[in-house]
Structures are given as C-alpha cells and as structure tokens.
XYZ file of N, CA and C in Angstrom:
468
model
N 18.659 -52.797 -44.275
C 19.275 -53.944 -43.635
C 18.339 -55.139 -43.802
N 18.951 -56.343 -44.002
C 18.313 -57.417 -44.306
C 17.425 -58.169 -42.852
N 16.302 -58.667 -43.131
C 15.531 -58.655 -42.093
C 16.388 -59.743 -40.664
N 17.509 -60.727 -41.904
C 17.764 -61.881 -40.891
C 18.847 -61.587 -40.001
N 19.427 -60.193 -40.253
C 20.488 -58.946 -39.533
C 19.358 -58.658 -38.058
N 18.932 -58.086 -38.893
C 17.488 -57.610 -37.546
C 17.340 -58.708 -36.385
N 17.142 -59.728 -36.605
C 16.576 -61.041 -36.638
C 17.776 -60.827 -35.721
N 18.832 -61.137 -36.035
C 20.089 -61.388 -34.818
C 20.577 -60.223 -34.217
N 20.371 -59.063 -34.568
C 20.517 -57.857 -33.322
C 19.472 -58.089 -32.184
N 18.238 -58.791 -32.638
C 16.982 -58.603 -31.667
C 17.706 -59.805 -30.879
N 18.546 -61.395 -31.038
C 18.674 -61.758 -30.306
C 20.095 -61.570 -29.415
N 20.900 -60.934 -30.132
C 22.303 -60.353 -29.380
C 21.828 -59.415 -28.823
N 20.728 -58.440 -28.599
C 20.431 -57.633 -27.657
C 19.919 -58.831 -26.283
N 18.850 -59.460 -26.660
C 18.090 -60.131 -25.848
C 19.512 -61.010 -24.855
N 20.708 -61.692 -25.349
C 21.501 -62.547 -24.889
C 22.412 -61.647 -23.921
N 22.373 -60.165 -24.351
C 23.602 -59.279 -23.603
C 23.045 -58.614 -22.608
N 21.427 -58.858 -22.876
C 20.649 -58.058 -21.120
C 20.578 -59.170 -20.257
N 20.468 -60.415 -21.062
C 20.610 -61.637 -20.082
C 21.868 -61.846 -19.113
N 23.057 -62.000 -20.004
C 23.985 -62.108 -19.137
C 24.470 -61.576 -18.110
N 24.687 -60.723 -17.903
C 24.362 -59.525 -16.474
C 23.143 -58.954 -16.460
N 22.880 -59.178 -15.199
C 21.432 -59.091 -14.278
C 21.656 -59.339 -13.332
N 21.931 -58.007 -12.879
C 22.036 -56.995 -11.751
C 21.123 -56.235 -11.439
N 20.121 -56.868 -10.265
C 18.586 -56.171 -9.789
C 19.170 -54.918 -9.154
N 18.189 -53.954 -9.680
C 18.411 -52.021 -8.946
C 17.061 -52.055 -8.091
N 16.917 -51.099 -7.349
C 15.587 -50.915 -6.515
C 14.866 -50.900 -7.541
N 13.417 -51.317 -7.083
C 12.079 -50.655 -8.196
C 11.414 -52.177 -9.388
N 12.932 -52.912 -9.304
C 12.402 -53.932 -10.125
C 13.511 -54.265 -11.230
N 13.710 -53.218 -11.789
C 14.867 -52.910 -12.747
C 16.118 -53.916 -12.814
N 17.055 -53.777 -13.566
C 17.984 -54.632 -13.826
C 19.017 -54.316 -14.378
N 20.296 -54.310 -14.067
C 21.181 -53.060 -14.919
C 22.208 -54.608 -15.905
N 22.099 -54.191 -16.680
C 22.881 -55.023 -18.148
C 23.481 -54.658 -19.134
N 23.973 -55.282 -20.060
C 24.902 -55.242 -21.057
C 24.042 -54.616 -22.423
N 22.510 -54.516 -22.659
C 21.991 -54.832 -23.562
C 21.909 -53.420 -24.502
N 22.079 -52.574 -23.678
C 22.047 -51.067 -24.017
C 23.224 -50.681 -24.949
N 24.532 -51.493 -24.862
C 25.694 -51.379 -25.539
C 25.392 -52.306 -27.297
N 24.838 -53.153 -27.483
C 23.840 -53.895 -28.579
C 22.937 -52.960 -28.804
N 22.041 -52.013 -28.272
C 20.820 -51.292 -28.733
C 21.724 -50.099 -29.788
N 22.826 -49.235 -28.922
C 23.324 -47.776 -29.193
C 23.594 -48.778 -30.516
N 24.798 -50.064 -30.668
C 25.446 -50.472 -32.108
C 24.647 -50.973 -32.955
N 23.340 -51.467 -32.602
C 22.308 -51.847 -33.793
C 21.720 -50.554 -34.369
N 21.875 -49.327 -33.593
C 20.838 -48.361 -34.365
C 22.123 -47.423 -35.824
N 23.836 -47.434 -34.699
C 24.936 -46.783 -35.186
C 25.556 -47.547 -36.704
N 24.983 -49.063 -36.893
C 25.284 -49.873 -37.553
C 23.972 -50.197 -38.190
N 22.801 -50.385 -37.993
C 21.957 -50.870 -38.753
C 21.118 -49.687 -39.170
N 21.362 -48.664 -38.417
C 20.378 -47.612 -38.821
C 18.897 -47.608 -37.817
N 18.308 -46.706 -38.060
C 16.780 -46.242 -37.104
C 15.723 -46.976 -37.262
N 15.830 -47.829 -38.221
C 14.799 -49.307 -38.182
C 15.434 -50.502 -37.401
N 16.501 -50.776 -37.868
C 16.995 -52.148 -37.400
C 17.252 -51.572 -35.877
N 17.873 -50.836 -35.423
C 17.553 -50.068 -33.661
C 16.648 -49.871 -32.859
N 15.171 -49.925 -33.819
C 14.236 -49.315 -33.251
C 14.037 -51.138 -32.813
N 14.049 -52.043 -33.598
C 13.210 -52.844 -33.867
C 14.078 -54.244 -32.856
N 15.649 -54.136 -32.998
C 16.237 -55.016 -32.337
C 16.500 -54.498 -30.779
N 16.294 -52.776 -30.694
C 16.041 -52.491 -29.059
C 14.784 -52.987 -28.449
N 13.837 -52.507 -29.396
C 12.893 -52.870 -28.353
C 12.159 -54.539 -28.201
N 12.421 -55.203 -28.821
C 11.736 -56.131 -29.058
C 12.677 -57.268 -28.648
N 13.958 -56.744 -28.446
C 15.482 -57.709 -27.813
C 15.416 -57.331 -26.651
N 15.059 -56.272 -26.060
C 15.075 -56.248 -24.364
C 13.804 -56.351 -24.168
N 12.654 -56.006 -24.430
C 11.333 -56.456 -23.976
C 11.602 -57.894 -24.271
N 12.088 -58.810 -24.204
C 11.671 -60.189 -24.399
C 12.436 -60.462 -22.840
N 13.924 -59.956 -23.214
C 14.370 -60.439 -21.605
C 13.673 -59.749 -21.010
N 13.289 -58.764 -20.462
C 11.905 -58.439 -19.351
C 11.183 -59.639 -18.889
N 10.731 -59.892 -20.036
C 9.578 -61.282 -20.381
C 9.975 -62.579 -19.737
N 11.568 -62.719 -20.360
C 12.148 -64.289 -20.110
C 12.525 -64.149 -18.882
N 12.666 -62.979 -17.847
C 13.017 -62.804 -16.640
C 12.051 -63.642 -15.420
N 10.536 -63.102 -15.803
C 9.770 -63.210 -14.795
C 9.446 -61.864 -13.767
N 10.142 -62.051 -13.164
C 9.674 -60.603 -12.106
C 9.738 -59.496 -12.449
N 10.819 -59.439 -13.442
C 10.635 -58.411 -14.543
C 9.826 -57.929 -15.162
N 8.958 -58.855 -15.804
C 8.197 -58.799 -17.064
C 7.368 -57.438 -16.826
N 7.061 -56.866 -16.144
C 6.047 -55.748 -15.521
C 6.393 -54.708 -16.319
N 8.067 -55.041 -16.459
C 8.632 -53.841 -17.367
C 8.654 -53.549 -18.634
N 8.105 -55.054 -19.216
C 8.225 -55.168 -20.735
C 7.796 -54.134 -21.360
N 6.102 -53.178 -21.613
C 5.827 -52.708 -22.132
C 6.832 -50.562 -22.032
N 7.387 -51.232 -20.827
C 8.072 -49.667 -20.720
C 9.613 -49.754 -21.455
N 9.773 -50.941 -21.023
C 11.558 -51.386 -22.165
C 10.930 -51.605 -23.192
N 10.036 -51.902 -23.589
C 9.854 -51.978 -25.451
C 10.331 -50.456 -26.030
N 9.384 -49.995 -24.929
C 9.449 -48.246 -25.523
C 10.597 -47.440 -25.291
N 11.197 -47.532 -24.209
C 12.669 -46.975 -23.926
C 13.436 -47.477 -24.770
N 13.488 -48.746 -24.773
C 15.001 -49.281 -26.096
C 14.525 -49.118 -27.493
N 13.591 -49.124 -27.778
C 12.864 -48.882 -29.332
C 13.296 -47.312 -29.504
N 13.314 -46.418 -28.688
C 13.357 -45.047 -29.052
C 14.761 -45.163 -29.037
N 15.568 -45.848 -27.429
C 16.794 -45.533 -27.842
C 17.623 -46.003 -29.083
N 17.433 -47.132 -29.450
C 17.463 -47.731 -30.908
C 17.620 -46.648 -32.349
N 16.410 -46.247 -32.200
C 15.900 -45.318 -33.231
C 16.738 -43.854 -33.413
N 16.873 -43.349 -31.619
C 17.471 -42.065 -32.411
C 18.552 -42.474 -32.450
N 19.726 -43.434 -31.898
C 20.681 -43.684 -32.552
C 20.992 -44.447 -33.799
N 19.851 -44.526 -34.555
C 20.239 -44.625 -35.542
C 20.023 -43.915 -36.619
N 20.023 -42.877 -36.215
C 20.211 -41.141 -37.146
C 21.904 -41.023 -37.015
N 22.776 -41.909 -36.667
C 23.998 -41.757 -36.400
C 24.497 -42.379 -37.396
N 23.888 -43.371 -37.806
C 24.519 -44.508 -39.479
C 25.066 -43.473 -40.600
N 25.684 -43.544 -40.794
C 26.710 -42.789 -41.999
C 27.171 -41.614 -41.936
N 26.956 -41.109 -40.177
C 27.455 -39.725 -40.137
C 29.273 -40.357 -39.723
N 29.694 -38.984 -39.670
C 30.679 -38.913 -38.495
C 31.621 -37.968 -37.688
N 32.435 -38.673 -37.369
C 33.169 -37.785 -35.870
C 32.117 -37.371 -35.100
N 31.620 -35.919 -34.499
C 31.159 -35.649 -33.546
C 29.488 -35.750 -33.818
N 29.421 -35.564 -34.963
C 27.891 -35.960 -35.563
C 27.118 -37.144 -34.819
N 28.304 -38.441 -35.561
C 27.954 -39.677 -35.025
C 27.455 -39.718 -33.960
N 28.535 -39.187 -32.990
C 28.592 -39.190 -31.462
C 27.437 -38.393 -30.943
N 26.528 -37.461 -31.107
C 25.475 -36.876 -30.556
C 24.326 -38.146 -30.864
N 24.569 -38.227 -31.804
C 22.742 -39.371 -31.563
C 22.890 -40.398 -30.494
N 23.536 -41.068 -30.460
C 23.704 -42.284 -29.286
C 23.700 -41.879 -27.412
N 24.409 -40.500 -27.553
C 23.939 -39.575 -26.375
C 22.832 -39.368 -26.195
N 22.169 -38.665 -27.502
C 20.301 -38.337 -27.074
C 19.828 -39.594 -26.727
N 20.375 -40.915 -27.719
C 19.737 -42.110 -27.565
C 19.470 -42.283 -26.025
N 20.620 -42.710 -25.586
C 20.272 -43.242 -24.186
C 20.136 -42.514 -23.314
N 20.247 -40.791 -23.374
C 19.364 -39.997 -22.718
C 18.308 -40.225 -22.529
N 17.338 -40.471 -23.893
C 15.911 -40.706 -24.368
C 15.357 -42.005 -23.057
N 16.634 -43.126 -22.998
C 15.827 -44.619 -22.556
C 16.152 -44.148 -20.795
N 16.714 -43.077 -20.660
C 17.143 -42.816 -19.217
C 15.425 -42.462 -18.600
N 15.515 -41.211 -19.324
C 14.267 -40.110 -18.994
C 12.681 -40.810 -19.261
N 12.889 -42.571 -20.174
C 11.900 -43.003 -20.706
C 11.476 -43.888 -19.284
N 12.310 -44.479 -18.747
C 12.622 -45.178 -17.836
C 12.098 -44.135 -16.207
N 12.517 -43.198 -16.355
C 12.395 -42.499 -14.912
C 10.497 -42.140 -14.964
N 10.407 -41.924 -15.874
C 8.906 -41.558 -16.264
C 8.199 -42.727 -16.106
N 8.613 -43.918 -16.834
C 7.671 -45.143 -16.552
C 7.300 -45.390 -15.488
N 8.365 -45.973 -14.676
C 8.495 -45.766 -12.996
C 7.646 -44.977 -12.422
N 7.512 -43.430 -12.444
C 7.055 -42.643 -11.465
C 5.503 -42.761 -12.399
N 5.136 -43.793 -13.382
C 3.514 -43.551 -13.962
C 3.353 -44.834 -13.074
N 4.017 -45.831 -12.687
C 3.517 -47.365 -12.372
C 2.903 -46.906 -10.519
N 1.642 -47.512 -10.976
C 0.960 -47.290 -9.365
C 1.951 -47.708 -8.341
N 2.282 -48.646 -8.433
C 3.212 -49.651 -7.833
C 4.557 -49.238 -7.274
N 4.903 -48.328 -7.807
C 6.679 -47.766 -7.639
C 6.435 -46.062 -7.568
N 6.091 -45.640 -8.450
C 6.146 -43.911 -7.702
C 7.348 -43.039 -8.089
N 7.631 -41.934 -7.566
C 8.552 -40.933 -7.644
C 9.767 -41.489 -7.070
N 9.501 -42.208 -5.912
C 10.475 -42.199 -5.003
C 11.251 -43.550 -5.710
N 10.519 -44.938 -6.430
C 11.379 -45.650 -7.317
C 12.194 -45.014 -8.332
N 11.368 -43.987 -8.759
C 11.792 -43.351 -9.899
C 12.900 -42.758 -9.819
N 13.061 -41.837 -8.752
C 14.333 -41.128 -8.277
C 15.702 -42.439 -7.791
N 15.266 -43.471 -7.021
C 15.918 -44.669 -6.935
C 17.042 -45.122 -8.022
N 16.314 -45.057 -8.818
C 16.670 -46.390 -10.282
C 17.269 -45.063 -10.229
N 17.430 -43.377 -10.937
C 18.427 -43.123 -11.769
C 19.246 -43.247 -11.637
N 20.330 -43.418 -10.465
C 21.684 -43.626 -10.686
C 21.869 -44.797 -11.552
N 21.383 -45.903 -11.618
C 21.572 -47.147 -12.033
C 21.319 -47.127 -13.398
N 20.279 -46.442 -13.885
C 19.836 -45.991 -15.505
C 20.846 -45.133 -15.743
N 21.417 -43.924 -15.311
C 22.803 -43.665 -15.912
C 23.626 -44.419 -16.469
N 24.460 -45.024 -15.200
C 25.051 -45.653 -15.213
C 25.660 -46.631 -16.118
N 24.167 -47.218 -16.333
C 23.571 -48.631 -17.423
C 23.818 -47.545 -18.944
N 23.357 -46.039 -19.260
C 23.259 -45.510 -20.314
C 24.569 -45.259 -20.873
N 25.857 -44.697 -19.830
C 27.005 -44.355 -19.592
C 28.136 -45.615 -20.364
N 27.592 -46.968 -19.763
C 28.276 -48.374 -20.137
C 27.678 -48.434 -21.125
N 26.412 -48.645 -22.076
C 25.921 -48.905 -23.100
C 26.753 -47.590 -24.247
N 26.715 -46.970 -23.715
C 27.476 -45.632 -24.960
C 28.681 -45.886 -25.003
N 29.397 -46.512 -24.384
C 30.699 -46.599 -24.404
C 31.068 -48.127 -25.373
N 30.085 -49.168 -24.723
C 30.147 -50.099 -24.921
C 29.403 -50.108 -26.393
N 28.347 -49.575 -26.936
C 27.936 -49.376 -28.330
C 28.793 -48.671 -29.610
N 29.515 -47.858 -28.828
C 30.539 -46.902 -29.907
C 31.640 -47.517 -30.115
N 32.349 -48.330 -28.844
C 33.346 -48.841 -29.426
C 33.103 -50.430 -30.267
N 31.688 -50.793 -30.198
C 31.359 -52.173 -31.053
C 31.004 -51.561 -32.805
N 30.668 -50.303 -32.675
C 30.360 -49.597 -34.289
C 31.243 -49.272 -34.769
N 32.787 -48.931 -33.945
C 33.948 -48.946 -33.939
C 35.060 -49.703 -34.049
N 34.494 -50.982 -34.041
C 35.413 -52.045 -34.123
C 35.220 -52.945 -35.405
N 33.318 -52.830 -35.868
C 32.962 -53.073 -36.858
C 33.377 -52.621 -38.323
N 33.378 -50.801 -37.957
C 34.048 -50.320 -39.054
C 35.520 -50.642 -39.375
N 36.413 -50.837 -38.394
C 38.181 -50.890 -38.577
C 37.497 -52.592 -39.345
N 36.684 -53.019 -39.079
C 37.198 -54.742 -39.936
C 36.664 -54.684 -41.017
N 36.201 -53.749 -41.575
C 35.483 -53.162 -42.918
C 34.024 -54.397 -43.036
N 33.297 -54.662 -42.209
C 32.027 -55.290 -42.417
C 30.913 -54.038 -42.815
C-alpha cells in the first residue's frame, strides 16, 4: 500500500476516535476509531493496520489532553489490533472474519492489562473499563467489516 493511503488511514482513524468521546471510568474513552483500525488492517493489510492503528489513535490520546497518559498503551493496543487484522486482506468468508475478532480481542485484553500495570488505576480500573472495551471492540468489528465490505461491492 502506498505510503499516502497510510498517511490517510492514520488520519481517518485519528478523526473517527475524535468524533465520539465518550469518557469510561479509568480515563478511557469509548469511540468510533476501532471500526477505521479492524478496515485499515482488512483493506490495507498488517502494515498499513499496524501503522494507521496505532499511530491514528495514539495521537487522539495526545490531542485529547487528559487522555494522553494513554498514548503509549493505545499505540500498542491499536497497532496490534491493526496488525492481526490484517492477516485478513485477501482471505475470505469465515477466514476473513477470524482475524478482526482476534484483532480486537488482542486491543481488549491489551487495554485491561495496561490499566491494571498503571500505578494510578489498578485491577479495579481494569475490571471497570471492560465492559466499555467490549463494547467499543463489538462496534469497531461490526463497524470495520461492514466498511471492508462496502469497499469491496464498489470495486476500489
């Protein structure tokens, strides 16, 4: 994928965690951006996913402010989730559909772990946020498959 593709998944991720921001306990923020991460990795493949998850939601972390604490743990949660869904690029039917599951499994479990390592927040944030990291993983899979899905019917 061409770098200036990259270049605009990293900022259509960054614009779709912006627009909804919806604070969860712990700090967290539940958004749109996860549905851009699953279709950059299902569409661009395990580089352009790795690279427009993590580096498109670690920035909104960043551009947030109170957020920002989270940046270095959303780099790593959306970079992975990015990545293994994009072991999903040129498969399909049910194939497809397993990577984008592990994906945002991966940024769920990446997320509950960060949390319960931050001095600051603990087990008990950690246990907090998962409903909301579901949730957020649940809308992003739905919302990523049917954008890799809508891409393919227009033959881009």
């Amino acid at each position: 994928m061409k770098w200036y593709y990259i270049v605009s998944l990293i900022v259509i991720v960054l614009v779709a965690t912006k627009v909804i921001n919806i604070p969860i306990p712990g700090g967290g923020y539940f958004n749109l951006g996860d549905a851009v991460v699953v279709f950059a990795g299902l569409y661009g493949g395990r580089k352009a996913g790795l690279i427009a998850g993590g580096i498109g939601s670690a920035l909104a972390d960043i551009l947030s402010g109170p957020y920002m604490i989270w940046a270095p743990i959303t780099f790593i949660a959306k970079a992975l989730e990015g990545w293994v869904c994009g072991f999903g690029k040129g498969q399909v039917g049910t194939i497809r559909m397993i990577y984008p599951v592990i994906g945002v499994m991966v940024m769920v479990i990446t997320y509950f772990f960060g949390a319960m390592l931050m001095p600051q927040l603990g087990i008990g944030v950690a246990v907090a946020d998962l409903p909301a990291n579901i949730i957020q993983a649940v809308t992003g899979l739905l919302g990523g498959l049917a954008l890799s899905r809508a891409m393919e019917k227009s033959g881009l």
